[in-house]
Coordinates of C-alpha atoms in Angstrom, one line a residue:
M1 CA -28.7 -20.8 4.2
H2 CA -25.7 -22.6 6.5
P3 CA -23.5 -25.6 4.2
P4 CA -22.7 -28.9 5.7
H5 CA -20.2 -28.7 8.5
P6 CA -17.3 -29.4 8.9
Q7 CA -15.3 -29.1 5.6
V8 CA -12.6 -26.4 6.1
S9 CA -8.8 -27.0 6.7
V10 CA -6.8 -24.3 7.9
V11 CA -2.8 -25.2 6.7
V12 CA -0.9 -21.9 10.0
I13 CA 2.9 -22.3 8.9
G14 CA 5.5 -19.8 11.4
H15 CA 8.7 -19.9 12.2
N16 CA 10.2 -18.9 15.4
D17 CA 7.2 -16.7 16.7
A18 CA 6.2 -18.6 20.1
A19 CA 4.5 -14.7 20.6
H20 CA 2.4 -15.2 18.5
V21 CA 1.3 -19.0 17.1
A22 CA -0.8 -19.7 19.9
D23 CA -2.8 -16.8 19.0
A24 CA -3.5 -17.2 14.8
V25 CA -4.0 -21.5 16.3
R26 CA -6.9 -20.2 18.7
S27 CA -8.3 -17.6 16.0
A28 CA -8.6 -20.9 13.5
L29 CA -9.9 -23.5 16.2
G30 CA -13.1 -20.6 17.1
Q31 CA -13.6 -20.7 13.3
G32 CA -16.8 -23.1 15.3
P33 CA -18.0 -25.8 13.4
A34 CA -16.3 -24.9 9.8
V35 CA -13.6 -26.3 10.5
R36 CA -12.5 -29.6 10.7
E37 CA -9.1 -29.1 11.5
V38 CA -6.3 -27.3 11.8
V39 CA -2.4 -27.8 10.7
A40 CA 0.2 -26.0 12.5
V41 CA 3.2 -27.2 9.7
D42 CA 6.7 -25.3 12.7
D43 CA 8.5 -25.1 10.0
C44 CA 11.7 -25.6 12.4
S45 CA 11.9 -23.3 14.8
T46 CA 13.6 -22.9 18.3
D47 CA 12.0 -20.9 20.3
G48 CA 9.8 -23.1 21.5
S49 CA 6.9 -22.5 19.3
A50 CA 6.8 -26.3 18.3
A51 CA 5.5 -27.3 21.9
L52 CA 4.3 -24.1 22.7
L53 CA 2.0 -25.8 19.8
D54 CA 1.8 -29.3 21.0
R55 CA 0.5 -28.4 24.2
L56 CA -2.3 -26.4 22.1
A57 CA -3.8 -29.8 21.0
A58 CA -2.8 -32.3 23.7
G59 CA -6.2 -30.0 24.1
E60 CA -8.2 -30.0 21.0
P61 CA -8.2 -33.4 18.8
R62 CA -8.5 -30.9 15.7
L63 CA -5.5 -29.3 16.1
R64 CA -2.1 -31.4 14.0
V65 CA 1.1 -30.0 14.7
I66 CA 3.8 -31.3 11.8
R67 CA 7.4 -30.5 12.8
R68 CA 9.5 -29.2 9.7
P69 CA 13.2 -30.9 10.3
V70 CA 14.9 -27.8 7.9
N71 CA 13.8 -25.0 8.4
S72 CA 13.0 -24.0 4.0
G73 CA 13.7 -20.5 4.4
G74 CA 10.5 -18.9 2.9
C75 CA 6.1 -19.3 3.5
G76 CA 6.4 -21.5 0.6
T77 CA 7.3 -24.7 1.3
P78 CA 5.6 -25.4 4.9
R79 CA 2.3 -24.2 2.9
N80 CA 2.8 -27.3 0.5
T81 CA 3.4 -29.3 3.1
G82 CA 0.6 -28.1 5.0
L83 CA -1.0 -28.5 1.9
A84 CA -0.3 -33.0 1.6
A85 CA -1.8 -32.8 4.7
V86 CA -4.8 -31.1 5.1
T87 CA -8.7 -34.1 4.4
S88 CA -11.1 -31.6 4.7
P89 CA -12.4 -30.4 1.3
Y90 CA -11.4 -26.0 0.9
V91 CA -8.3 -25.6 2.8
M92 CA -7.1 -21.7 4.2
F93 CA -3.9 -20.3 3.9
L94 CA -3.1 -18.3 7.8
D95 CA -0.2 -17.3 8.9
S96 CA 1.4 -17.2 12.2
D97 CA 0.9 -13.6 13.5
D98 CA -2.0 -12.7 12.0
V99 CA -5.9 -14.3 12.8
L100 CA -8.5 -15.0 11.6
P101 CA -11.9 -12.2 12.5
P102 CA -14.6 -14.8 13.3
G103 CA -17.0 -15.9 11.2
A104 CA -14.6 -15.7 7.9
A105 CA -14.2 -19.6 7.3
D106 CA -18.3 -19.8 7.0
A107 CA -18.2 -17.1 5.6
L108 CA -16.4 -18.5 2.6
L109 CA -17.6 -21.5 2.6
T110 CA -21.1 -20.5 2.5
A111 CA -20.6 -18.3 -0.8
A112 CA -18.0 -20.8 -2.4
T113 CA -20.9 -23.8 -2.3
G114 CA -23.5 -21.8 -2.0
A115 CA -22.4 -20.2 -6.0
D116 CA -20.4 -24.0 -6.9
A117 CA -17.5 -22.1 -6.9
E118 CA -13.2 -23.6 -6.5
V119 CA -12.6 -20.1 -4.6
A120 CA -14.2 -17.6 -2.6
A121 CA -12.9 -14.5 -1.0
G122 CA -12.8 -11.8 0.5
L123 CA -11.6 -8.3 2.4
C124 CA -8.3 -8.5 4.0
V125 CA -7.3 -6.0 6.5
R126 CA -4.2 -5.1 7.1
R127 CA -3.8 -3.6 11.2
E128 CA -1.8 -1.3 11.6
L129 CA 0.2 -2.5 15.1
P130 CA 0.1 -1.4 18.7
S131 CA -1.5 1.3 17.0
G132 CA -4.3 -0.5 15.8
R133 CA -5.1 1.1 12.9
E134 CA -8.0 -0.7 10.1
V135 CA -6.6 -0.2 6.1
P136 CA -9.2 -2.4 3.8
W137 CA -6.4 -4.6 1.4
E138 CA -8.2 -3.7 -2.3
P139 CA -11.2 -2.9 -0.9
G140 CA -13.4 -2.0 -4.4
L141 CA -13.1 -5.5 -5.6
Y142 CA -15.2 -6.5 -2.7
A143 CA -17.7 -4.2 -1.9
S144 CA -20.8 -5.9 -2.5
P145 CA -21.6 -9.7 -3.7
A146 CA -20.1 -11.5 -5.5
V147 CA -20.0 -14.9 -7.9
L148 CA -17.0 -14.7 -11.6
A149 CA -17.7 -17.2 -14.0
R150 CA -14.1 -17.0 -14.5
P151 CA -11.1 -14.4 -13.0
A152 CA -10.9 -12.1 -16.5
R153 CA -13.8 -11.6 -16.3
R154 CA -12.7 -9.0 -13.2
P155 CA -9.3 -8.2 -13.7
R156 CA -8.7 -5.4 -10.4
L157 CA -8.4 -9.2 -9.0
I158 CA -5.4 -9.7 -10.2
H159 CA -4.5 -6.9 -7.9
D160 CA -5.6 -8.5 -5.2
T161 CA -2.2 -11.1 -4.8
L162 CA -2.8 -12.1 -1.3
C163 CA -3.2 -16.7 -1.1
V164 CA -4.7 -15.8 2.6
N165 CA -8.1 -13.6 2.5
K166 CA -9.2 -16.9 0.1
L167 CA -10.8 -19.9 0.2
Y168 CA -10.2 -22.9 -2.1
A169 CA -11.4 -26.6 -3.3
T170 CA -8.6 -28.8 -2.9
A171 CA -9.8 -31.3 -5.1
F172 CA -9.4 -28.1 -7.1
L173 CA -6.3 -26.7 -6.8
R174 CA -3.8 -30.9 -6.5
A175 CA -5.7 -30.7 -9.4
H176 CA -4.0 -28.3 -11.1
A177 CA -1.0 -28.4 -9.1
I178 CA -1.2 -25.7 -8.1
R179 CA 1.3 -25.5 -5.3
F180 CA 3.6 -22.9 -3.7
P181 CA 7.6 -21.7 -5.2
E182 CA 9.1 -23.9 -2.1
G183 CA 12.8 -22.3 -0.5
R184 CA 13.7 -19.2 0.1
F185 CA 10.9 -17.3 -2.4
P186 CA 10.2 -13.9 -0.7
Y187 CA 6.7 -13.0 -2.3
E188 CA 5.2 -16.5 -2.9
D189 CA 1.7 -15.8 -2.7
L190 CA 1.5 -13.9 -6.4
V191 CA 3.2 -16.6 -8.1
F192 CA 0.5 -19.0 -5.9
T193 CA -2.6 -16.7 -6.3
A194 CA -1.5 -16.1 -10.4
R195 CA -1.1 -20.0 -11.0
V196 CA -5.4 -20.3 -9.1
W197 CA -6.5 -16.8 -11.7
A198 CA -4.2 -18.9 -14.3
A199 CA -6.6 -22.3 -14.0
G200 CA -9.9 -20.8 -14.2
P201 CA -11.4 -20.8 -11.0
R202 CA -15.3 -20.0 -10.9
V203 CA -14.7 -17.2 -8.5
A204 CA -17.2 -16.3 -5.5
L205 CA -16.6 -12.9 -3.7
V206 CA -17.8 -11.4 0.1
P207 CA -17.3 -7.9 1.5
D208 CA -17.1 -10.1 5.2
P209 CA -13.4 -9.8 7.0
V210 CA -12.3 -12.8 6.4
Y211 CA -8.3 -11.6 7.2
V212 CA -6.3 -9.7 10.1
W213 CA -3.0 -9.3 8.1
H214 CA -0.6 -8.2 10.9
V215 CA 1.4 -5.2 10.5
R216 CA 4.3 -5.2 13.2
R217 CA 7.5 -1.7 12.1
S218 CA 8.5 -1.2 15.6
A219 CA 9.0 -6.0 15.6
R220 CA 13.1 -6.8 15.6
R221 CA 12.4 -8.6 12.0
L222 CA 11.0 -6.7 9.4
S223 CA 8.3 -9.1 7.5
I224 CA 9.6 -9.3 4.0
S225 CA 6.6 -7.3 2.3
L226 CA 8.1 -4.4 5.3
D227 CA 11.9 -4.9 4.9
R228 CA 12.8 -3.1 1.7
A229 CA 16.7 -1.9 2.7
D230 CA 18.1 -4.5 0.1
V231 CA 18.1 -3.8 -3.0
D232 CA 17.8 -8.0 -3.4
N233 CA 13.7 -7.9 -2.1
W234 CA 12.9 -5.7 -5.2
R235 CA 15.3 -8.4 -7.4
A236 CA 12.7 -11.4 -5.8
R237 CA 9.9 -8.9 -6.2
T238 CA 10.8 -7.9 -9.7
H239 CA 11.6 -12.0 -10.4
A240 CA 8.4 -12.8 -8.0
C241 CA 6.3 -10.1 -10.3
R242 CA 7.5 -11.5 -14.4
T243 CA 7.0 -15.5 -12.8
A244 CA 3.4 -14.3 -12.3
H245 CA 3.0 -13.0 -15.7
E246 CA 4.6 -15.7 -17.5
I247 CA 2.3 -18.3 -16.0
L248 CA -0.1 -16.2 -16.9
L249 CA 0.5 -15.6 -20.5
A250 CA 1.7 -19.3 -20.7
A251 CA -2.1 -20.4 -20.0
G252 CA -3.3 -18.1 -22.9
Q253 CA -5.0 -15.4 -20.0
K254 CA -3.9 -12.5 -22.0
R255 CA -5.6 -10.2 -20.5
L256 CA -4.7 -11.0 -16.9
A257 CA -0.7 -10.9 -18.5
R258 CA -1.4 -7.2 -19.0
R259 CA -2.9 -6.6 -16.2
A260 CA -0.6 -8.0 -14.3
R261 CA 1.9 -5.1 -15.8
A262 CA 0.1 -2.6 -15.3
K263 CA -0.8 -2.9 -11.6
F264 CA 2.6 -3.4 -11.5
L265 CA 3.5 0.2 -12.9
D266 CA 0.4 1.5 -10.8
H267 CA 1.1 -0.4 -7.2
D268 CA 4.8 -1.4 -7.2
L269 CA 7.1 0.8 -9.1
R270 CA 5.3 3.5 -7.0
M271 CA 5.7 1.8 -3.7
Y272 CA 9.4 1.5 -4.0
V273 CA 10.0 4.9 -5.8
R274 CA 8.6 6.0 -3.1
E275 CA 11.1 5.7 -0.9
L276 CA 13.6 5.6 -3.5
P277 CA 15.1 9.5 -2.0
L278 CA 15.7 8.3 1.2
R279 CA 17.7 5.1 -0.6
D280 CA 21.7 6.2 -0.3
E281 CA 23.7 5.7 -4.4
E282 CA 24.6 2.0 -4.1
Y283 CA 21.3 1.8 -3.6
R284 CA 19.5 3.4 -5.9
R285 CA 21.9 2.8 -8.6
G286 CA 21.8 -1.0 -8.9
W287 CA 17.2 -0.8 -7.9
W288 CA 18.1 2.0 -11.7
A289 CA 19.8 -0.5 -13.4
H290 CA 17.6 -3.5 -12.3
T291 CA 14.1 -1.8 -13.4
R292 CA 15.4 -1.3 -16.8
A293 CA 16.4 -3.9 -17.9
F294 CA 12.9 -5.3 -15.7
L295 CA 11.2 -3.1 -18.0
A296 CA 12.9 -3.7 -21.2
D297 CA 10.6 -6.7 -21.5
Y298 CA 7.5 -4.7 -21.7
D299 CA 6.1 -3.9 -24.9
A300 CA 4.3 -1.0 -27.0
A301 CA 1.3 -2.3 -25.4
D302 CA 1.9 -2.1 -22.0
W303 CA 2.7 1.8 -22.8
A304 CA 0.1 2.9 -24.9
R305 CA -3.4 3.2 -22.9
D306 CA -2.5 6.2 -20.8
P307 CA 1.0 6.8 -21.1
V308 CA 1.0 9.7 -18.5
A309 CA -0.9 7.7 -15.7
P310 CA 1.7 7.7 -12.7
G311 CA 3.0 4.4 -13.4
R312 CA 3.7 4.4 -16.7
L313 CA 5.3 7.5 -16.4
I314 CA 7.6 6.5 -13.7
G315 CA 8.7 3.4 -16.1
R316 CA 8.6 6.4 -18.9
V317 CA 11.5 8.0 -17.3
V318 CA 13.3 5.4 -15.7
L319 CA 14.1 3.4 -19.7
A320 CA 14.9 7.0 -20.9
S321 CA 17.5 7.6 -18.3
P322 CA 20.0 5.2 -17.6
E323 CA 21.4 6.8 -14.4
P324 CA 19.5 7.8 -11.8
C325 CA 16.9 11.3 -12.5
D326 CA 14.7 13.6 -10.8
L327 CA 13.8 11.5 -8.0
P328 CA 12.3 14.1 -5.6
R329 CA 10.5 15.0 -8.4
L330 CA 9.6 10.7 -9.5
R331 CA 8.4 10.6 -5.4
E332 CA 6.0 13.1 -5.5
L333 CA 4.5 11.6 -9.1
A334 CA 4.3 7.9 -6.7
A335 CA 2.0 10.2 -4.1
R336 CA -2.0 8.8 -4.1
P337 CA -3.4 10.6 -5.3
A338 CA -0.1 12.2 -8.0
R339 CA 1.2 14.7 -8.1
L340 CA 3.0 16.4 -10.9
C341 CA 5.8 18.7 -9.7
P342 CA 6.7 21.8 -12.3
P343 CA 9.2 22.5 -14.3
Y344 CA 6.3 22.0 -16.8
V345 CA 8.2 22.0 -20.0
R346 CA 7.0 22.3 -23.5
A347 CA 8.8 21.0 -26.6
E348 CA 9.2 23.9 -29.6
D349 CA 6.3 23.6 -31.3
G350 CA 4.7 24.2 -27.3
T351 CA 4.2 20.5 -26.5
P352 CA 3.8 19.5 -23.1
R353 CA 7.1 17.3 -22.0
W354 CA 8.7 15.7 -18.4
S355 CA 11.7 17.6 -19.2
D356 CA 14.0 19.8 -21.0
G357 CA 17.4 16.6 -20.2
L358 CA 14.8 13.7 -22.2
P359 CA 13.2 15.2 -24.2
G360 CA 11.3 11.8 -25.7
I361 CA 8.7 12.0 -22.9
T362 CA 6.4 13.8 -24.0
L363 CA 2.9 14.6 -21.9
E364 CA 0.7 15.8 -25.3
T365 CA -2.7 13.0 -23.0
L366 CA -3.2 16.1 -19.7
L367 CA -4.3 18.4 -22.3
T368 CA -7.3 16.4 -23.1
R369 CA -6.5 14.8 -19.3
P370 CA -10.6 15.8 -17.2
A371 CA -9.5 18.3 -15.3
P372 CA -10.9 16.0 -12.1
L373 CA -7.9 13.1 -13.6
L374 CA -5.3 15.5 -13.5
P375 CA -2.3 14.8 -11.0
L376 CA -2.1 18.7 -9.2
A377 CA 0.4 19.7 -7.0
V378 CA 0.0 21.7 -4.6
D379 CA 2.9 23.4 -2.4
A380 CA 2.9 23.2 2.2
E381 CA 3.8 25.8 4.4
L382 CA 3.7 25.8 8.1
R383 CA 4.7 29.6 9.4
P384 CA 3.9 30.5 12.9
R385 CA 1.9 32.1 14.4
A386 CA 2.1 34.0 18.0
R387 CA -0.9 30.8 19.2
G388 CA -1.0 28.2 16.9
V389 CA 0.6 28.4 13.4
R390 CA -0.6 29.7 9.6
L391 CA -1.1 27.3 6.2
R392 CA -0.1 28.4 3.7
L393 CA -1.7 26.6 -0.2
R394 CA -0.1 27.0 -3.0
L395 CA -1.6 25.5 -6.4
H396 CA 1.1 25.3 -9.9
E397 CA -0.9 25.7 -13.5
L398 CA -0.6 22.3 -16.0
Y399 CA 0.2 23.1 -19.0
G400 CA -2.8 26.1 -19.1
R401 CA -5.7 23.2 -18.0
V402 CA -5.6 25.2 -14.4
A403 CA -6.7 27.2 -15.6
Q404 CA -9.7 26.5 -18.2
A405 CA -10.9 25.0 -15.7
G406 CA -10.8 27.6 -13.2
P407 CA -10.8 26.9 -9.6
R408 CA -12.3 28.3 -6.9
S409 CA -11.6 26.8 -3.2
V410 CA -10.2 24.2 -1.7
E411 CA -11.6 21.8 1.4
V412 CA -8.7 21.5 4.1
E413 CA -8.6 18.1 5.6
W414 CA -6.9 17.8 8.9
R415 CA -7.5 13.5 8.9
H416 CA -6.2 12.0 12.2
R417 CA -4.1 8.6 11.1
D418 CA -5.2 6.2 13.4
R419 CA -8.3 7.2 14.2
D420 CA -11.0 6.2 11.4
G421 CA -13.1 9.0 10.8
T422 CA -11.3 12.0 12.8
A423 CA -11.4 15.3 10.5
V424 CA -10.9 18.0 11.1
R425 CA -12.4 20.6 7.3
R426 CA -12.8 24.4 6.2
T427 CA -13.4 25.3 2.6
V428 CA -11.5 28.8 2.1
P429 CA -11.7 30.3 -1.1
L430 CA -8.7 30.0 -4.0
R431 CA -7.3 33.8 -5.6
A432 CA -5.3 34.0 -8.2
A433 CA -1.1 34.8 -7.9
P434 CA 1.8 35.9 -9.8
G435 CA 3.6 32.8 -11.3
H436 CA 0.5 30.9 -12.7
T437 CA -0.4 29.7 -9.4
W438 CA -3.8 30.2 -7.0
V439 CA -2.6 30.9 -3.0
A440 CA -5.1 29.7 0.2
G441 CA -4.4 30.2 3.9
T442 CA -6.0 28.6 6.8
T443 CA -5.4 29.3 10.7
V444 CA -5.0 25.0 11.5
R445 CA -6.5 24.9 15.0
L446 CA -3.9 23.1 17.7
D447 CA -6.5 22.8 20.5
R448 CA -9.2 21.5 18.6
L449 CA -6.7 18.6 16.6
A450 CA -4.8 17.3 20.6
T451 CA -8.0 18.0 22.0
L452 CA -9.5 15.2 19.5
G453 CA -6.9 12.4 19.1
T454 CA -2.8 12.8 19.9
G455 CA 0.1 11.3 17.3
A456 CA 0.0 11.6 13.0
W457 CA -2.7 14.0 11.0
D458 CA -2.4 14.4 7.2
L459 CA -3.0 16.7 5.0
R460 CA -5.9 16.1 2.6
L461 CA -7.3 18.4 0.1
R462 CA -10.0 18.5 -2.7
V463 CA -10.1 21.4 -5.0
R464 CA -13.0 22.7 -6.2
F465 CA -13.0 24.5 -9.7
R466 CA -15.4 26.5 -11.5
D467 CA -17.9 23.6 -13.3
G468 CA -18.8 22.2 -9.7
S469 CA -15.8 18.8 -9.8
T470 CA -13.3 18.8 -7.4
R471 CA -10.1 16.7 -7.0
R472 CA -8.6 15.2 -4.3
V473 CA -5.2 16.3 -4.0
T474 CA -2.5 15.9 -1.5
A475 CA 0.3 18.7 -0.6
H476 CA 4.1 18.8 -1.0
A477 CA 6.0 19.7 2.1
L478 CA 8.3 23.4 1.6
A479 CA 11.1 23.0 3.6
G480 CA 13.6 26.1 4.4
P481 CA 14.3 29.2 6.0
G482 CA 11.4 30.7 8.5
L483 CA 9.4 27.4 8.0
L484 CA 8.0 25.8 10.9
R485 CA 10.2 23.0 12.7
R486 CA 8.6 22.3 15.9
R487 CA 6.1 24.8 18.1
A488 CA 5.0 24.5 21.2
V489 CA 2.1 26.0 21.6
P490 CA 0.0 27.8 24.4
S491 CA -3.2 25.1 25.4
P492 CA -5.9 26.7 27.3
R493 CA -6.8 23.0 27.4
H494 CA -4.1 21.3 27.7
G495 CA -1.6 23.8 28.9
V496 CA 1.2 23.4 25.3
V497 CA 0.2 21.5 22.7
L498 CA 3.6 20.1 20.5
V499 CA 3.5 20.7 17.0
R500 CA 6.1 18.7 14.3
P501 CA 4.9 18.8 10.3
Y502 CA 7.1 16.7 8.4
A503 CA 6.8 14.7 5.2
T504 CA 6.0 12.4 4.2
H505 CA 7.5 9.2 2.5
S506 CA 5.5 10.7 -0.4
G507 CA 6.3 14.0 -0.4
S508 CA 3.2 14.7 1.5
L509 CA 2.7 17.4 4.6
A510 CA 1.9 15.4 7.1
L511 CA 1.5 16.4 11.3
R512 CA 2.6 15.1 15.1
V513 CA 1.0 16.4 17.9
A514 CA 1.7 16.3 21.5
T515 CA 0.3 17.6 25.2
G516 CA 1.8 18.7 27.7
V517 CA 4.6 17.8 29.6
R518 CA 4.2 14.4 28.7
G519 CA 4.2 15.3 25.3
V520 CA 6.9 17.6 25.2
V521 CA 9.3 15.6 27.0
P522 CA 10.2 13.3 24.9
V523 CA 10.8 16.1 22.6
L524 CA 13.0 17.7 24.8
R525 CA 15.2 14.6 25.5
A526 CA 15.3 13.7 22.5
R527 CA 16.9 17.5 21.5
L528 CA 19.9 16.9 24.2
W529 CA 21.0 14.6 23.3
R530 CA 21.5 15.5 19.5
L531 CA 22.8 18.6 21.0
L532 CA 25.6 16.6 23.1
H533 CA 27.0 13.7 20.7

């Protein structure tokens, strides 16, 4: 049964985004009779965005345009401006470079009114452009419909820090004075969402896609979440996380506040650590010092639960060392799934520990962790063959736990990054090798990969143990003399297949595959440019 219409206001904010704002507004208006009004707040654009919005409003009575006379420097102030202006019982937020999928407002409104909920939330999809690859945001939260009497009933909600995939009862926001931080405040979503959860609303969850988040990594002006090259971005993110934690704690939401700190370790910290080896020395030192100061506020309970969980272990290493250390190894640990790479050091009494340089960081809980949850380390290398390449894998021992579990085989999967469901799989046996390792090898069928799709292919592995249990892992990309860098392979179907292996930000092995003259020429041109310069 559909609720009475119309009841929803959509606040669209934008600054100098004339290329996309019309699509955002049209997607809001296209929600149908559920939407009573669209309030477009232009944050003092200078690229013609305001005039474009005025032209749209001239032919659409549901569209109101508000122009801010001075740019606020952030997203919070224009959203607050829109929130103050809306007249509907419910409100949603939309950024100028994103869109609402058809039926989003209706799905959220139906859920909210049916459950008498102050907040309704649905699935956000991150769409990589120009490839079109779509990655769901926190899909586990939205696997099935649910109604929660309060957010603490599902602490995982803390991980969904977006404000845009939700519908809010306008009276609820106003009654609790819930607003965004004003001015230039990066990661304002984290604070706003914490204020919402701190107020203890009744929440309805729906599995429907309700927001499309466009990710433009090649844009001239990167979004705040992508522009992480300056350490000030990290300082802004930690400030937002600290503020969110304080809001939850002050509201008596101790369980959610504890979960917010755990989320920081598992998500935010790991994301930035994966990129740390790419930064210069000045950035690393500034990042390390700031992170140590931030983590110093954590108490014993924040570290007690599962102290070798990847985020917690990374945080313990940062706190234990006054200077940046072990960055390549930390990057591997920050991967998803995590890889704990050698060396595997023991204390004199046999207790596993992180390293000789940091003897206080012990890893004894690894000795009791189930094999399917171990941070296994697998090295991968590609070596040339006459008509292709050979993949060689080496699984490392981990304090005796791997031998105890008895690895039997590994499923090798090459998965196309931009084509969901496109994959090539093969299972090969693992055999014991010197140095407490297990090895496997298989030929990479480049012609088949190229036929299924050019572009990036990620390597994923699944290790099977004696008892039938499995562990999903990724492989650390080895580099060195004799290993394949770039190779053109003759192909009956394509003439030639060009393959370029590389390491991702987390150190995992991936391939780029191109075919024919069209694929080879850009590579040869780039190589010639390097030779000349």
